[in-house]
């Protein structure tokens, strides 16, 4: 199992893709609880292309991974009303006294939440975890037709973030969309898989408070969520220029 | 035969011009709709002179249909995303694009003066198109919209010579450059209302000052948080006629001249009726607004993180207050004072200062709301976040305020029971709907069984919008609401054990409503398909980020469901995680 330390191991020459290797949160790995009752039958989506998306390694179709219900900010299906409807992210990982967060509850508009979040950060840094409930940033993926938003506060480590992002953007690898929204036929699905297997690799980058684009994983998690304004899943060849700047920035900080 | 002749005689007894003149006094969409139903000739006359169109769901009708029926529209209001999008329940890219509307109207309505959008996506190109297509454009209101940048605003500023109102309330604007304001030409003097409170960065303040001082009819100005307090006095001096003001961050280094200047400037604002803003309040600066307090009818302190004593001092001076938005820092003590001092209060909203904390951080309970309900006879609109409630309190509130029209209670922890009896809050909310016969909007919270829905179905006959979360036991709950609430237009439900039965049994009801949202419930894919098949005038949209729903069994519940009535068929701009259930047998394979 990877720990977040791996992300800070970086070679000085060019990209170190292995260090940014984002793995799927496989069942049983260090990942939040999932509600296993949700799917009546386990679907064998061939999600091997997800690995090639983020790690640059080509995997075979045999690496079929069960597609689990995304357990983060997009909400959950209530099969069992007596259990908390959201996985225990914060209390498990960070050990803080902050409440489990259910998406969209209490019903407070994003504008207000974000205003209050920055206010409490200014006033009282100790209770930032508890008070500022969420921090939504936009995530774009090169080639994807639309953006997503993710709440950085519900993750405790880079690994959690990357698992969630993989799931979130996996729908782009399965042909179910098009402007008409009608499900594509099976063979179209397959050809999409082929594209990604032979296509380019991706890396995860973010725009920080200064407006610079950095590779995700350089800095300690807390520092990252404080400075991250938006995320971008970028084709790796485009990210080549980033690493040296990221290194310089790190050095100038120290 | 004779009856028909009589009706015909009546219709033709007035020339068209006279009818048109009479119709011109009728502005409400509802009344206009009624007029158009009287007879064919009235329909015709009415449609040619309708100036304002309200489209509650942009996907219920196409731009072409609107244009065809109402060729002379001057003002259009469009709403896009479902309400729960405000709480991040609708994933990005869902839709609500205004572009097709703007493109069509640019050609068809050259005289268009007003565009008001809520929860829609508008691009800079669209803003540019608006700026250049409508020569007499006057009003642009973008509430909770997104997709544009300050470059788009620059285009509006540069080209709309007759612009009167620019309101960007709570929109997400990519703030590229604060100089967009400078694009208003020096000759431009017609601004009446400007709301830039959502902008993240500083605007060019000198440009703003010049703009404000050369627009003599400036009535409403809402600054953003980045607007510095020490420059506010000067701004106000340039516009003493302001009626509504939103400050920026209400804090500054403690310098006596800043305070005295500010107090003097406020003293000069004899027309001021409404205040908002107040981010990052430094309490010692609050007395600067005292000169205007007695005239204030509207006060929004919902971003002001100041404690109860300071709030009490301030609000205690505002005896004319009709609307108060405040954080729960006001506490029960502050609400007691409000009940005693502000007898004209009509609307109260109390927001949580620490919604994600585990325990109460303030002494605000159900008692505060009870006090206000007792002391303020005109109170009819409430939004209240708290952590505890009792049936007794709700009962008292209901009996005190039978004139309540909007009641939204949010008990922060889902499924919280009556803390005294540990029972559900069914009877409390039951009392609300029973006594408040004109209730139009209701949001529920706390521990609730199917019984509360039985009460709602029985009594809430005027209810138009209902929001439900973490409530109910079975389909019976949903059935009560759908079968009993005659005037229901919008129903939004999350995390409730409602499934197929109630929905299918009341399918016809759905065509009488604007929309239904259900997320994290138990509605199966099969039921969605059936609804989509059987009700062609509904769009049944399944939102499911797990992938195509037909890869899972029909009995599998969908993540989210959005059903709305429409005469324009399924929409074509859906993202990959939204499927419309169509009446298409090939698709159902």
mmCIF file with all atom_site columns, C-alpha atoms in Angstrom, chain A residues 111-207:
data_model
loop_
_atom_site.group_PDB
_atom_site.id
_atom_site.type_symbol
_atom_site.label_atom_id
_atom_site.label_alt_id
_atom_site.label_comp_id
_atom_site.label_asym_id
_atom_site.label_entity_id
_atom_site.label_seq_id
_atom_site.pdbx_PDB_ins_code
_atom_site.Cartn_x
_atom_site.Cartn_y
_atom_site.Cartn_z
_atom_site.occupancy
_atom_site.B_iso_or_equiv
_atom_site.pdbx_formal_charge
_atom_site.auth_seq_id
_atom_site.auth_comp_id
_atom_site.auth_asym_id
_atom_site.auth_atom_id
_atom_site.pdbx_PDB_model_num
ATOM 1  C CA . UNK A 1 111 ? -21.136 30.764 -2.112  1.00 0.00 ? 111 UNK A CA 1
ATOM 2  C CA . UNK A 1 112 ? -21.970 30.994 1.566   1.00 0.00 ? 112 UNK A CA 1
ATOM 3  C CA . UNK A 1 113 ? -19.942 27.927 2.485   1.00 0.00 ? 113 UNK A CA 1
ATOM 4  C CA . UNK A 1 114 ? -16.882 29.230 0.704   1.00 0.00 ? 114 UNK A CA 1
ATOM 5  C CA . UNK A 1 115 ? -17.265 32.665 2.297   1.00 0.00 ? 115 UNK A CA 1
ATOM 6  C CA . UNK A 1 116 ? -17.506 31.168 5.747   1.00 0.00 ? 116 UNK A CA 1
ATOM 7  C CA . UNK A 1 117 ? -14.616 28.825 5.052   1.00 0.00 ? 117 UNK A CA 1
ATOM 8  C CA . UNK A 1 118 ? -12.204 31.600 4.241   1.00 0.00 ? 118 UNK A CA 1
ATOM 9  C CA . UNK A 1 119 ? -13.411 33.622 7.169   1.00 0.00 ? 119 UNK A CA 1
ATOM 10 C CA . UNK A 1 120 ? -12.740 30.901 9.687   1.00 0.00 ? 120 UNK A CA 1
ATOM 11 C CA . UNK A 1 121 ? -9.342  30.279 8.211   1.00 0.00 ? 121 UNK A CA 1
ATOM 12 C CA . UNK A 1 122 ? -8.474  33.864 8.830   1.00 0.00 ? 122 UNK A CA 1
ATOM 13 C CA . UNK A 1 123 ? -9.833  33.900 12.330  1.00 0.00 ? 123 UNK A CA 1
ATOM 14 C CA . UNK A 1 124 ? -8.958  30.606 13.864  1.00 0.00 ? 124 UNK A CA 1
ATOM 15 C CA . UNK A 1 125 ? -6.519  28.251 12.252  1.00 0.00 ? 125 UNK A CA 1
ATOM 16 C CA . UNK A 1 126 ? -6.879  25.569 14.879  1.00 0.00 ? 126 UNK A CA 1
ATOM 17 C CA . UNK A 1 127 ? -10.451 24.851 14.091  1.00 0.00 ? 127 UNK A CA 1
ATOM 18 C CA . UNK A 1 128 ? -10.141 25.092 10.358  1.00 0.00 ? 128 UNK A CA 1
ATOM 19 C CA . UNK A 1 129 ? -10.918 21.409 9.984   1.00 0.00 ? 129 UNK A CA 1
ATOM 20 C CA . UNK A 1 130 ? -14.075 21.620 11.996  1.00 0.00 ? 130 UNK A CA 1
ATOM 21 C CA . UNK A 1 131 ? -15.425 24.933 10.853  1.00 0.00 ? 131 UNK A CA 1
ATOM 22 C CA . UNK A 1 132 ? -14.682 25.216 7.190   1.00 0.00 ? 132 UNK A CA 1
ATOM 23 C CA . UNK A 1 133 ? -16.795 22.387 5.995   1.00 0.00 ? 133 UNK A CA 1
ATOM 24 C CA . UNK A 1 134 ? -15.723 22.006 2.466   1.00 0.00 ? 134 UNK A CA 1
ATOM 25 C CA . UNK A 1 135 ? -13.514 23.247 -0.243  1.00 0.00 ? 135 UNK A CA 1
ATOM 26 C CA . UNK A 1 136 ? -14.817 22.658 -3.698  1.00 0.00 ? 136 UNK A CA 1
ATOM 27 C CA . UNK A 1 137 ? -12.385 22.928 -6.543  1.00 0.00 ? 137 UNK A CA 1
ATOM 28 C CA . UNK A 1 138 ? -12.987 22.322 -10.209 1.00 0.00 ? 138 UNK A CA 1
ATOM 29 C CA . UNK A 1 139 ? -11.373 19.351 -11.867 1.00 0.00 ? 139 UNK A CA 1
ATOM 30 C CA . UNK A 1 140 ? -10.940 19.248 -15.589 1.00 0.00 ? 140 UNK A CA 1
ATOM 31 C CA . UNK A 1 141 ? -9.551  16.467 -17.705 1.00 0.00 ? 141 UNK A CA 1
ATOM 32 C CA . UNK A 1 142 ? -8.014  17.058 -21.073 1.00 0.00 ? 142 UNK A CA 1
ATOM 33 C CA . UNK A 1 143 ? -10.385 15.768 -23.667 1.00 0.00 ? 143 UNK A CA 1
ATOM 34 C CA . UNK A 1 144 ? -13.353 15.381 -21.352 1.00 0.00 ? 144 UNK A CA 1
ATOM 35 C CA . UNK A 1 145 ? -16.432 17.312 -22.380 1.00 0.00 ? 145 UNK A CA 1
ATOM 36 C CA . UNK A 1 146 ? -17.157 18.797 -18.977 1.00 0.00 ? 146 UNK A CA 1
ATOM 37 C CA . UNK A 1 147 ? -15.702 19.650 -15.608 1.00 0.00 ? 147 UNK A CA 1
ATOM 38 C CA . UNK A 1 148 ? -16.256 18.116 -12.235 1.00 0.00 ? 148 UNK A CA 1
ATOM 39 C CA . UNK A 1 149 ? -16.103 19.578 -8.792  1.00 0.00 ? 149 UNK A CA 1
ATOM 40 C CA . UNK A 1 150 ? -14.539 17.839 -5.869  1.00 0.00 ? 150 UNK A CA 1
ATOM 41 C CA . UNK A 1 151 ? -14.488 18.689 -2.185  1.00 0.00 ? 151 UNK A CA 1
ATOM 42 C CA . UNK A 1 152 ? -10.865 18.469 -1.104  1.00 0.00 ? 152 UNK A CA 1
ATOM 43 C CA . UNK A 1 153 ? -11.802 18.463 2.551   1.00 0.00 ? 153 UNK A CA 1
ATOM 44 C CA . UNK A 1 154 ? -13.265 15.005 2.432   1.00 0.00 ? 154 UNK A CA 1
ATOM 45 C CA . UNK A 1 155 ? -9.932  13.442 1.602   1.00 0.00 ? 155 UNK A CA 1
ATOM 46 C CA . UNK A 1 156 ? -7.075  12.950 3.977   1.00 0.00 ? 156 UNK A CA 1
ATOM 47 C CA . UNK A 1 157 ? -4.364  11.827 1.593   1.00 0.00 ? 157 UNK A CA 1
ATOM 48 C CA . UNK A 1 158 ? -3.331  12.065 -2.030  1.00 0.00 ? 158 UNK A CA 1
ATOM 49 C CA . UNK A 1 159 ? -4.261  8.446  -2.490  1.00 0.00 ? 159 UNK A CA 1
ATOM 50 C CA . UNK A 1 160 ? -7.869  9.048  -1.568  1.00 0.00 ? 160 UNK A CA 1
ATOM 51 C CA . UNK A 1 161 ? -8.018  12.000 -3.885  1.00 0.00 ? 161 UNK A CA 1
ATOM 52 C CA . UNK A 1 162 ? -6.597  10.041 -6.776  1.00 0.00 ? 162 UNK A CA 1
ATOM 53 C CA . UNK A 1 163 ? -8.971  7.110  -6.237  1.00 0.00 ? 163 UNK A CA 1
ATOM 54 C CA . UNK A 1 164 ? -11.916 9.413  -6.248  1.00 0.00 ? 164 UNK A CA 1
ATOM 55 C CA . UNK A 1 165 ? -10.742 11.206 -9.351  1.00 0.00 ? 165 UNK A CA 1
ATOM 56 C CA . UNK A 1 166 ? -10.203 7.967  -11.183 1.00 0.00 ? 166 UNK A CA 1
ATOM 57 C CA . UNK A 1 167 ? -13.748 6.929  -10.458 1.00 0.00 ? 167 UNK A CA 1
ATOM 58 C CA . UNK A 1 168 ? -15.110 10.305 -11.316 1.00 0.00 ? 168 UNK A CA 1
ATOM 59 C CA . UNK A 1 169 ? -13.502 10.420 -14.691 1.00 0.00 ? 169 UNK A CA 1
ATOM 60 C CA . UNK A 1 170 ? -13.841 6.766  -15.507 1.00 0.00 ? 170 UNK A CA 1
ATOM 61 C CA . UNK A 1 171 ? -17.141 7.511  -17.163 1.00 0.00 ? 171 UNK A CA 1
ATOM 62 C CA . UNK A 1 172 ? -15.237 9.214  -19.915 1.00 0.00 ? 172 UNK A CA 1
ATOM 63 C CA . UNK A 1 173 ? -13.514 5.996  -20.735 1.00 0.00 ? 173 UNK A CA 1
ATOM 64 C CA . UNK A 1 174 ? -16.739 4.094  -21.197 1.00 0.00 ? 174 UNK A CA 1
ATOM 65 C CA . UNK A 1 175 ? -18.721 5.260  -24.109 1.00 0.00 ? 175 UNK A CA 1
ATOM 66 C CA . UNK A 1 176 ? -22.009 6.230  -22.612 1.00 0.00 ? 176 UNK A CA 1
ATOM 67 C CA . UNK A 1 177 ? -22.106 9.806  -23.578 1.00 0.00 ? 177 UNK A CA 1
ATOM 68 C CA . UNK A 1 178 ? -22.469 11.831 -26.651 1.00 0.00 ? 178 UNK A CA 1
ATOM 69 C CA . UNK A 1 179 ? -24.554 14.879 -27.136 1.00 0.00 ? 179 UNK A CA 1
ATOM 70 C CA . UNK A 1 180 ? -27.666 12.761 -27.331 1.00 0.00 ? 180 UNK A CA 1
ATOM 71 C CA . UNK A 1 181 ? -26.942 10.955 -24.127 1.00 0.00 ? 181 UNK A CA 1
ATOM 72 C CA . UNK A 1 182 ? -28.110 7.659  -25.490 1.00 0.00 ? 182 UNK A CA 1
ATOM 73 C CA . UNK A 1 183 ? -26.073 4.719  -24.408 1.00 0.00 ? 183 UNK A CA 1
ATOM 74 C CA . UNK A 1 184 ? -23.623 3.648  -27.062 1.00 0.00 ? 184 UNK A CA 1
ATOM 75 C CA . UNK A 1 185 ? -23.634 0.111  -28.225 1.00 0.00 ? 185 UNK A CA 1
ATOM 76 C CA . UNK A 1 186 ? -21.239 -2.497 -26.892 1.00 0.00 ? 186 UNK A CA 1
ATOM 77 C CA . UNK A 1 187 ? -18.762 -2.336 -29.711 1.00 0.00 ? 187 UNK A CA 1
ATOM 78 C CA . UNK A 1 188 ? -18.425 1.427  -29.477 1.00 0.00 ? 188 UNK A CA 1
ATOM 79 C CA . UNK A 1 189 ? -17.605 0.879  -25.842 1.00 0.00 ? 189 UNK A CA 1
ATOM 80 C CA . UNK A 1 190 ? -14.836 -1.441 -26.765 1.00 0.00 ? 190 UNK A CA 1
ATOM 81 C CA . UNK A 1 191 ? -13.286 0.854  -29.267 1.00 0.00 ? 191 UNK A CA 1
ATOM 82 C CA . UNK A 1 192 ? -13.156 3.573  -26.657 1.00 0.00 ? 192 UNK A CA 1
ATOM 83 C CA . UNK A 1 193 ? -11.248 1.211  -24.402 1.00 0.00 ? 193 UNK A CA 1
ATOM 84 C CA . UNK A 1 194 ? -8.784  0.625  -27.177 1.00 0.00 ? 194 UNK A CA 1
ATOM 85 C CA . UNK A 1 195 ? -8.233  4.346  -27.583 1.00 0.00 ? 195 UNK A CA 1
ATOM 86 C CA . UNK A 1 196 ? -7.205  4.797  -24.033 1.00 0.00 ? 196 UNK A CA 1
ATOM 87 C CA . UNK A 1 197 ? -4.980  1.766  -23.940 1.00 0.00 ? 197 UNK A CA 1
ATOM 88 C CA . UNK A 1 198 ? -2.986  3.071  -26.818 1.00 0.00 ? 198 UNK A CA 1
ATOM 89 C CA . UNK A 1 199 ? -3.457  6.676  -25.946 1.00 0.00 ? 199 UNK A CA 1
ATOM 90 C CA . UNK A 1 200 ? -1.333  9.025  -23.908 1.00 0.00 ? 200 UNK A CA 1
ATOM 91 C CA . UNK A 1 201 ? -0.808  8.908  -20.204 1.00 0.00 ? 201 UNK A CA 1
ATOM 92 C CA . UNK A 1 202 ? -2.167  11.472 -17.848 1.00 0.00 ? 202 UNK A CA 1
ATOM 93 C CA . UNK A 1 203 ? -0.838  13.271 -14.817 1.00 0.00 ? 203 UNK A CA 1
ATOM 94 C CA . UNK A 1 204 ? -2.655  15.166 -12.136 1.00 0.00 ? 204 UNK A CA 1
ATOM 95 C CA . UNK A 1 205 ? -1.792  18.829 -11.778 1.00 0.00 ? 205 UNK A CA 1
ATOM 96 C CA . UNK A 1 206 ? -3.152  21.749 -9.829  1.00 0.00 ? 206 UNK A CA 1
ATOM 97 C CA . UNK A 1 207 ? -3.202  25.522 -9.974  1.00 0.00 ? 207 UNK A CA 1
#
